[in-house]
CSV table of C-alpha atoms in Angstrom, one decimal:
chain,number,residue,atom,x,y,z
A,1,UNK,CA,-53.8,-16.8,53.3
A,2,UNK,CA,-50.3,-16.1,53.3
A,3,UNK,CA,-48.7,-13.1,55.4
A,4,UNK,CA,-47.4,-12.0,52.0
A,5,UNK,CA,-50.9,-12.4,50.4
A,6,UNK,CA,-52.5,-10.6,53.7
A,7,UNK,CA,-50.1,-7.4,53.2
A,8,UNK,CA,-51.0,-7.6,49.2
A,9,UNK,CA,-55.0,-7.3,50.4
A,10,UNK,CA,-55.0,-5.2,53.2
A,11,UNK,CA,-56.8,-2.3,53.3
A,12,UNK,CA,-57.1,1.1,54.8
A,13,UNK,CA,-59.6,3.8,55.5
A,14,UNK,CA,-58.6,7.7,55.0
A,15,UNK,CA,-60.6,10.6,56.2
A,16,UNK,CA,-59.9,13.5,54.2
A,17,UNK,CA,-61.9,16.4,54.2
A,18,UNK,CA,-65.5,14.8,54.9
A,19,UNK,CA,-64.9,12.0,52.6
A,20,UNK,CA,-63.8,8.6,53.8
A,21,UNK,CA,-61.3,6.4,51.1
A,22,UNK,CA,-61.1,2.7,51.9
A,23,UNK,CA,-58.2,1.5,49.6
A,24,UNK,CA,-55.7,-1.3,49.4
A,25,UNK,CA,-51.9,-0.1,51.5
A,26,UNK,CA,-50.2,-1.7,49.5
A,27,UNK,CA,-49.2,1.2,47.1
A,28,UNK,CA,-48.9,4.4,49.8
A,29,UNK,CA,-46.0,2.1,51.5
A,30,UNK,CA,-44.5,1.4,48.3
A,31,UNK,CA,-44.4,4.5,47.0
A,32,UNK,CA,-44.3,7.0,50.0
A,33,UNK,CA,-41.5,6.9,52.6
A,34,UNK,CA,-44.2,9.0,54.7
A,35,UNK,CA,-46.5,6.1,54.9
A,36,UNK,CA,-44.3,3.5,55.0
A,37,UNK,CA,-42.6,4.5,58.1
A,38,UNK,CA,-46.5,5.1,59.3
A,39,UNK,CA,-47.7,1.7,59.2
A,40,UNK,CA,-44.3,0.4,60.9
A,41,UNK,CA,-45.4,2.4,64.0
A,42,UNK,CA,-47.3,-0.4,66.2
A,43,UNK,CA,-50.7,1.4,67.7
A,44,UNK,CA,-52.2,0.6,71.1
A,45,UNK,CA,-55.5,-1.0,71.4
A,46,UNK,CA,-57.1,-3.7,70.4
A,47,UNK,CA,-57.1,-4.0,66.0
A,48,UNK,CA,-60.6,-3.2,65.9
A,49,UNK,CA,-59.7,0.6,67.1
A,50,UNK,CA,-56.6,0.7,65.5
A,51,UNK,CA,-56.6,3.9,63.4
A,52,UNK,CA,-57.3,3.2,59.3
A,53,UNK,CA,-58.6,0.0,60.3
A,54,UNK,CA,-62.3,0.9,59.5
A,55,UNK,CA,-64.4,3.5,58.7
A,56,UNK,CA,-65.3,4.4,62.5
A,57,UNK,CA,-61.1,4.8,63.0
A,58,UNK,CA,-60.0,6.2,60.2
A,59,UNK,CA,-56.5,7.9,59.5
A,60,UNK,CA,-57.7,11.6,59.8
A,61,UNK,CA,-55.9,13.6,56.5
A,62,UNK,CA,-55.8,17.1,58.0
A,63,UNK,CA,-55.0,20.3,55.6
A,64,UNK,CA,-55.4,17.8,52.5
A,65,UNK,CA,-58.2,18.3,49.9
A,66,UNK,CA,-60.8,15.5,48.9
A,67,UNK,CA,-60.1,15.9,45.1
A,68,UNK,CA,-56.7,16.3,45.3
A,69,UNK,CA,-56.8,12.9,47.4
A,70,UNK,CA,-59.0,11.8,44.5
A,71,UNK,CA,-57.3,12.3,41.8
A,72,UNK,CA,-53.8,10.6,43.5
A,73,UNK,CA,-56.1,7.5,43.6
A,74,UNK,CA,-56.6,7.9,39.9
A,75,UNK,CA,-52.5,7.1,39.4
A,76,UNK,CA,-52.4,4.7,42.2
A,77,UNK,CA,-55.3,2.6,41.1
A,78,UNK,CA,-56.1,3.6,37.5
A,79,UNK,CA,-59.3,2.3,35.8
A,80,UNK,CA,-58.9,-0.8,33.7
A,81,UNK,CA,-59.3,1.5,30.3
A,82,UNK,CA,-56.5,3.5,31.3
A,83,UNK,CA,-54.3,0.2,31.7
A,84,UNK,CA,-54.8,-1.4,28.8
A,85,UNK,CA,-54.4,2.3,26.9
A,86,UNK,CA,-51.8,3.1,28.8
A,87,UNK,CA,-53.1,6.6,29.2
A,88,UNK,CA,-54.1,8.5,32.5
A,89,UNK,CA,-57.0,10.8,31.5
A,90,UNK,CA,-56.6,13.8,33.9
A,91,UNK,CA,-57.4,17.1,34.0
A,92,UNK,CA,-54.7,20.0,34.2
A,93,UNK,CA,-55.8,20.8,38.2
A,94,UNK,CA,-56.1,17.1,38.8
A,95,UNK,CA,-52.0,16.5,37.6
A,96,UNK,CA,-51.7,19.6,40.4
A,97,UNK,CA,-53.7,17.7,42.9
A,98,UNK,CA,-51.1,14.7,42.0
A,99,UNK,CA,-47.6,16.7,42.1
A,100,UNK,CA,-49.3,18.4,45.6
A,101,UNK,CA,-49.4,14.9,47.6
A,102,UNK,CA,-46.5,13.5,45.8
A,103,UNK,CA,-44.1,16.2,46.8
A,104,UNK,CA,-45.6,16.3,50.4
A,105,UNK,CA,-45.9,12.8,50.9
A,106,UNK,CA,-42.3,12.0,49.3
A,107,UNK,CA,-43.4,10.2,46.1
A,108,UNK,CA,-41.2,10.3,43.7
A,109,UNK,CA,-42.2,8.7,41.1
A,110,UNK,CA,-45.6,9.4,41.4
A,111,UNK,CA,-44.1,13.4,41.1
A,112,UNK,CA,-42.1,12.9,38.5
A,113,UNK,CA,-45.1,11.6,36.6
A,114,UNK,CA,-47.2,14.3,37.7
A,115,UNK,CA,-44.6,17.0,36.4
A,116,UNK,CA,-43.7,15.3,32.8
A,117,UNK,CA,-47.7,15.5,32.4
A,118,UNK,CA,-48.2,18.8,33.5
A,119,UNK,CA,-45.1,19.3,31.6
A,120,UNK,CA,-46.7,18.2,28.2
A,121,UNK,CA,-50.1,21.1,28.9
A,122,UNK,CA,-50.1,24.4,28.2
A,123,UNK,CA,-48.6,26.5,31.1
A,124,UNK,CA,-48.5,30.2,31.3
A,125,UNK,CA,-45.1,31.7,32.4
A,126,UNK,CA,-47.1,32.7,35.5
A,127,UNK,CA,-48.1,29.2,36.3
A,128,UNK,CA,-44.9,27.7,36.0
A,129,UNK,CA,-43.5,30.2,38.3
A,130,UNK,CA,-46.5,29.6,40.7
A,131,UNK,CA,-46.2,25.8,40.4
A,132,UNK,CA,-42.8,25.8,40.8
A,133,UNK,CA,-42.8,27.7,44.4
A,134,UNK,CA,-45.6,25.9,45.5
A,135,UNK,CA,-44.3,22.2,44.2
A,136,UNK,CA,-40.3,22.4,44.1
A,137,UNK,CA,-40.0,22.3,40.9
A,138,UNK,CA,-36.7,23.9,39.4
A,139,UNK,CA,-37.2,23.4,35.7
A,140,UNK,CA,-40.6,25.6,35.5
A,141,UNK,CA,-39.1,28.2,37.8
A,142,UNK,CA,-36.1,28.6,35.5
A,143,UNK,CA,-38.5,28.6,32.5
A,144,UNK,CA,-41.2,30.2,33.6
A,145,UNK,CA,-38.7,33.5,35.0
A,146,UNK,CA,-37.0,33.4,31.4
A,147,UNK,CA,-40.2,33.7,29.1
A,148,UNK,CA,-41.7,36.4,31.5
A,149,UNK,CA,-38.4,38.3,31.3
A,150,UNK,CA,-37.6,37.4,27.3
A,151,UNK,CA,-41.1,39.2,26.5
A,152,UNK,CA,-40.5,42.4,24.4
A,153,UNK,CA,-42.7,44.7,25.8
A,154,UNK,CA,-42.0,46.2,29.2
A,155,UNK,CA,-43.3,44.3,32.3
A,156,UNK,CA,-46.0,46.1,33.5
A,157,UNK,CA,-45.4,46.2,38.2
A,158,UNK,CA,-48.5,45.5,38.9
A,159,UNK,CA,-49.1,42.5,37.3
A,160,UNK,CA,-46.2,41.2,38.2
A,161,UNK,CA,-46.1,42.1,42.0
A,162,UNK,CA,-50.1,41.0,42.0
A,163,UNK,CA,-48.9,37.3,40.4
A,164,UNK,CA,-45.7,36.7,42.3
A,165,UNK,CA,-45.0,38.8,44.7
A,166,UNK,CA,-43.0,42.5,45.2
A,167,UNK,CA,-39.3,40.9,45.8
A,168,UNK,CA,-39.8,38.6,42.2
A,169,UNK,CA,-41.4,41.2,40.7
A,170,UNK,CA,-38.9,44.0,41.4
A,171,UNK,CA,-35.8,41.4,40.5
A,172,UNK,CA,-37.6,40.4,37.1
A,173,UNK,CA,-38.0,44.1,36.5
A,174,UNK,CA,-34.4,44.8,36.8
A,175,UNK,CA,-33.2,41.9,35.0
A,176,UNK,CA,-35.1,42.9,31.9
A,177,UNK,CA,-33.7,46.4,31.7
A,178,UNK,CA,-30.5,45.2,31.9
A,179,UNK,CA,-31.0,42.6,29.1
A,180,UNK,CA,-32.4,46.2,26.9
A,181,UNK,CA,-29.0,48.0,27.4
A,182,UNK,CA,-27.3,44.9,26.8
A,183,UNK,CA,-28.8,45.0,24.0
A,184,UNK,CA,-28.7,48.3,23.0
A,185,UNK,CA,-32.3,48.5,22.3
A,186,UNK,CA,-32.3,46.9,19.3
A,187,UNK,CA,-34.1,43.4,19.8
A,188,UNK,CA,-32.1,42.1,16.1
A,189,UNK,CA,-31.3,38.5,15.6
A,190,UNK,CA,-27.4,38.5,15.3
A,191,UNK,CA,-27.1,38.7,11.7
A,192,UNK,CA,-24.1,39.0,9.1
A,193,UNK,CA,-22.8,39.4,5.5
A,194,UNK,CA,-23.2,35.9,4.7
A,195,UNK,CA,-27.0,36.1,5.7
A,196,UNK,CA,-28.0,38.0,2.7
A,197,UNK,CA,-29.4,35.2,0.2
A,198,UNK,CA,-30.3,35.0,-3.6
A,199,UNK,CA,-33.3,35.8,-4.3
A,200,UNK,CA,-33.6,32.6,-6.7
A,201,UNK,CA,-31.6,29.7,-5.2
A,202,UNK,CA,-31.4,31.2,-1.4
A,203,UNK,CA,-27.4,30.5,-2.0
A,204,UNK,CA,-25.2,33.1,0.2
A,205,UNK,CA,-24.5,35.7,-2.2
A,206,UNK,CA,-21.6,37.6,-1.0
A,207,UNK,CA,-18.3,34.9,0.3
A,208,UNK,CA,-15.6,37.5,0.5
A,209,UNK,CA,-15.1,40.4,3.1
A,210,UNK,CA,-16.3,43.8,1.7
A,211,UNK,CA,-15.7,47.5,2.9
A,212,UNK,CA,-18.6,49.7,3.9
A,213,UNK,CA,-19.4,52.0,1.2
A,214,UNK,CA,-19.6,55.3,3.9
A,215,UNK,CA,-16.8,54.1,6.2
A,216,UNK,CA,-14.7,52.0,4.4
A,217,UNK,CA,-14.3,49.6,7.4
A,218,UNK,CA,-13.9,45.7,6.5
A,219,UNK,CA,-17.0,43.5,6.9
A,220,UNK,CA,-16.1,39.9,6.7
A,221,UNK,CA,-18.5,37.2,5.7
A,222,UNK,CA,-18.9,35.8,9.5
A,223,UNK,CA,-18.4,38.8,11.7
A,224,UNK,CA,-22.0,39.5,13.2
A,225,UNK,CA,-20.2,42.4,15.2
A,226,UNK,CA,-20.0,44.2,11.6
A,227,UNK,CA,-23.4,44.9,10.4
A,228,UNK,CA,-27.0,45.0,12.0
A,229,UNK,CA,-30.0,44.3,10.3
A,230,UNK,CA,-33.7,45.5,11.5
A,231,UNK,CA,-35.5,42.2,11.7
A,232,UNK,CA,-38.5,40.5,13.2
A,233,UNK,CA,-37.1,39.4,16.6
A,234,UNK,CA,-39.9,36.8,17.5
A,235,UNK,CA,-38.5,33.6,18.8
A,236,UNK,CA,-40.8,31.8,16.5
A,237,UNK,CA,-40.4,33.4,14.0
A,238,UNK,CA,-39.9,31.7,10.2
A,239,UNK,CA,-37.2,33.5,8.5
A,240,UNK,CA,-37.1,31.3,5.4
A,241,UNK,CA,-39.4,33.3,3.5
A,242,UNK,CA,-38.1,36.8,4.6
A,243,UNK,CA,-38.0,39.2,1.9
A,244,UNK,CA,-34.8,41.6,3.0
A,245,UNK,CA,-33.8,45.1,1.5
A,246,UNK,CA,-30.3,46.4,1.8
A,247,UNK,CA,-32.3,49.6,2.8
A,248,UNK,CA,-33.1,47.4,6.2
A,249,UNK,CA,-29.0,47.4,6.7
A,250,UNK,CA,-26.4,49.3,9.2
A,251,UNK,CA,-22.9,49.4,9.5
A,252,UNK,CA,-23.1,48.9,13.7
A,253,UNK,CA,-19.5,51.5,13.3
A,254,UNK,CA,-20.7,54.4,11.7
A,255,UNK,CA,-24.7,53.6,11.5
A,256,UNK,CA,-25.0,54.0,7.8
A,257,UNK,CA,-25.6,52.0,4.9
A,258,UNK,CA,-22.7,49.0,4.4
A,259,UNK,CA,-23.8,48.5,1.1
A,260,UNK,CA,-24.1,50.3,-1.6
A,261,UNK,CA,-28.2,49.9,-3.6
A,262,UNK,CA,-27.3,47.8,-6.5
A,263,UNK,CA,-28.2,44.7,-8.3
A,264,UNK,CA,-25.9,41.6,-7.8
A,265,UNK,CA,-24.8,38.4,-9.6
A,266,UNK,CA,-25.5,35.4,-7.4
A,267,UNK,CA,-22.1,33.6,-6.9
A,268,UNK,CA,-23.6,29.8,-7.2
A,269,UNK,CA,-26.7,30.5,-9.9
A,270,UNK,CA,-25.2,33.6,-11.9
A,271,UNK,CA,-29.0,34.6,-11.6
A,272,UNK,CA,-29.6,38.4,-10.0
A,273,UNK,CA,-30.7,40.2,-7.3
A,274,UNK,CA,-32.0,43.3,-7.0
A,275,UNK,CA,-31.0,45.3,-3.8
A,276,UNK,CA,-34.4,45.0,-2.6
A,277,UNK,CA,-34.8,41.2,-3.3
A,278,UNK,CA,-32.0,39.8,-0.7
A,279,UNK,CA,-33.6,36.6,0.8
A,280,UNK,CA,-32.3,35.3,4.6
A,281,UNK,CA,-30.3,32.5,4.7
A,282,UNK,CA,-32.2,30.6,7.3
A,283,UNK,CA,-29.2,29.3,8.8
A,284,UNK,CA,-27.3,31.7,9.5
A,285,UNK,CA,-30.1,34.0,11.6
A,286,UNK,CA,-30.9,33.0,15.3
A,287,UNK,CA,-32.8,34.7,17.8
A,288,UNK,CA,-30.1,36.9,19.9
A,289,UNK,CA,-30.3,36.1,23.8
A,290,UNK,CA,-29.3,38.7,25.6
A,291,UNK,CA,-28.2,36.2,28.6
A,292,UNK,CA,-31.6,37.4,30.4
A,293,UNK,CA,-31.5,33.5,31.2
A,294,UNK,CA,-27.9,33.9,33.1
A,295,UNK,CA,-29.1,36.8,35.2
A,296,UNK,CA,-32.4,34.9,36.4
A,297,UNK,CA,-30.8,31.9,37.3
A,298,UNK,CA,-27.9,34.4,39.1
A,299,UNK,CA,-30.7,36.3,40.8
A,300,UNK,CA,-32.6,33.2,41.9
A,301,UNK,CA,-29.7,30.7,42.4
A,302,UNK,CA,-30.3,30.0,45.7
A,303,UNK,CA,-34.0,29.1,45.1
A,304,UNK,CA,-33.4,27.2,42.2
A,305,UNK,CA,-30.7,25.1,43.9
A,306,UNK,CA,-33.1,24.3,46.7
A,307,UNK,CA,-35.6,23.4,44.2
A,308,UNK,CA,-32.7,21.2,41.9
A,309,UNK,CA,-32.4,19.2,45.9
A,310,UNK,CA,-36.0,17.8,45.7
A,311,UNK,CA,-35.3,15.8,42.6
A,312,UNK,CA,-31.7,14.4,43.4
């Protein structure tokens, strides 16, 4: 056998926990910079005794879980079904057992699998946040920080300090009230005259400026500084079939109704709409960030940054 052939076939013998692995090198040195520059340290002793050589002398794995080890072998060596599938059939903790000896043993590919998986499950806000810190991972720390902050209802201290700690919990805390006067309390998806849809063909039905009817100041068609509208302000939230009443309305100058209660001829169909019958013009409403997003990754640049360093 070839020396090529012997370093495709060699083997070695882990001890982690009270489990003992016997598996081929030949991936940890090609994918770790932590093992490889292991097995180019020459031992003393005669090969028999020579640690990871068998299971007498193995290569003791201390502060390193069994089925966390386990489920890295999984990716390294996967079953024949999950070749020829092409699919690696693990478990949500089992990806976190991955992206754990990945990042500590300087995989990175084998991390940057583990995290697109993991990416692809269903993660609380609080467990990308957790991951994140515990794995280096920039992109859930960012996300994770921005959908706890983004919630409409007040974050409750307690939670938060008990999930990630007083400092994150007192800056998230802050960042959230000053995203609500920003905002004026009024959680409205920007919204302007040109929003306001026919009831039958969903056409725009007002293309030229008009003058509030209580303060006389000019609205133009694209202006969503000019007029508020009290909306649904979920994120996911379909818009297409909104029913909207001028009553809903506000002139953001004087507070008051913009528009007077009447029935109006659509501009494209010649069809009307009653002042109760306005429908949304989908494309025109968005959800209105209240650049929440800015001040977490302000408040937590220097962690993020750090983070952003592990996958460079």
């Amino acid at each position: 056998m070839s020396s090529e052939e012997s370093a495709l076939w060699s083997v070695v013998f882990f001890k982690v926990e009270d489990t003992i692995f016997q598996v081929p090198t030949r991936r940890f040195t090609e994918n770790s910079e932590v093992f490889a520059n292991m097995f180019l340290i020459p031992q003393a002793g005669d090969a028999e005794s020579v640690e990871g050589s068998d299971k007498e002398h193995p290569i003791v794995l201390d502060g390193y879980e069994a089925t966390d080890f386990r489920a890295l072998m999984k990716v390294l060596y996967p079953a024949l079904n999950d070749v020829i599938s092409g699919l690696c059939t693990l478990k949500k903790d089992e990806w976190v057992g991955v992206l754990n000896l990945s990042t500590r043993w300087q995989m990175k590919l084998i991390r940057e699998h583990a995290i697109e998986n993991l990416s692809k499950m269903s993660l609380t806000s609080f467990e990308k946040v957790t991951f994140a810190r515990a794995h280096k991972v920039a992109k859930w720390l960012k996300e994770g920080l921005n959908e706890i902050v983004a919630q409409e209802e007040s974050l409750e201290s307690d939670e938060l300090k008990s999930q990630l700690g007083l400092e994150t919990a007192f800056r998230l805390m802050w960042i959230q009230n000053q995203s609500l006067k920003g905002t004026q309390s009024r959680f409205d998806p920007p919204f302007t005259l040109k929003s306001l849809g026919c009831c039958h063909c969903r056409a725009p039905m007002f293309i030229s400026p008009r003058g509030c009817c209580d303060c006389g100041i000019n609205i133009s068609v694209d202006d969503p500084a000019a007029i508020y509208a009290f909306l649904p302000s979920s994120p996911t939230y379909d818009y297409s079939n909104f029913k909207l009443s001028l009553e809903q309305l506000r002139c953001t100058k004087c507070e008051r109704q913009p528009i007077d209660y009447d029935t109006y001829g659509c501009p494209s169909c010649s069809l009307a709409t009653g002042y109760k019958n306005f429908r949304l013009v989908p494309s025109t409403v968005t959800r209105q960030t209240s650049g929440s997003d800015v001040k977490v990754n302000e408040a937590f640049n220097e962690e993020i940054t750090g983070y952003e360093s592990w996958d460079q």
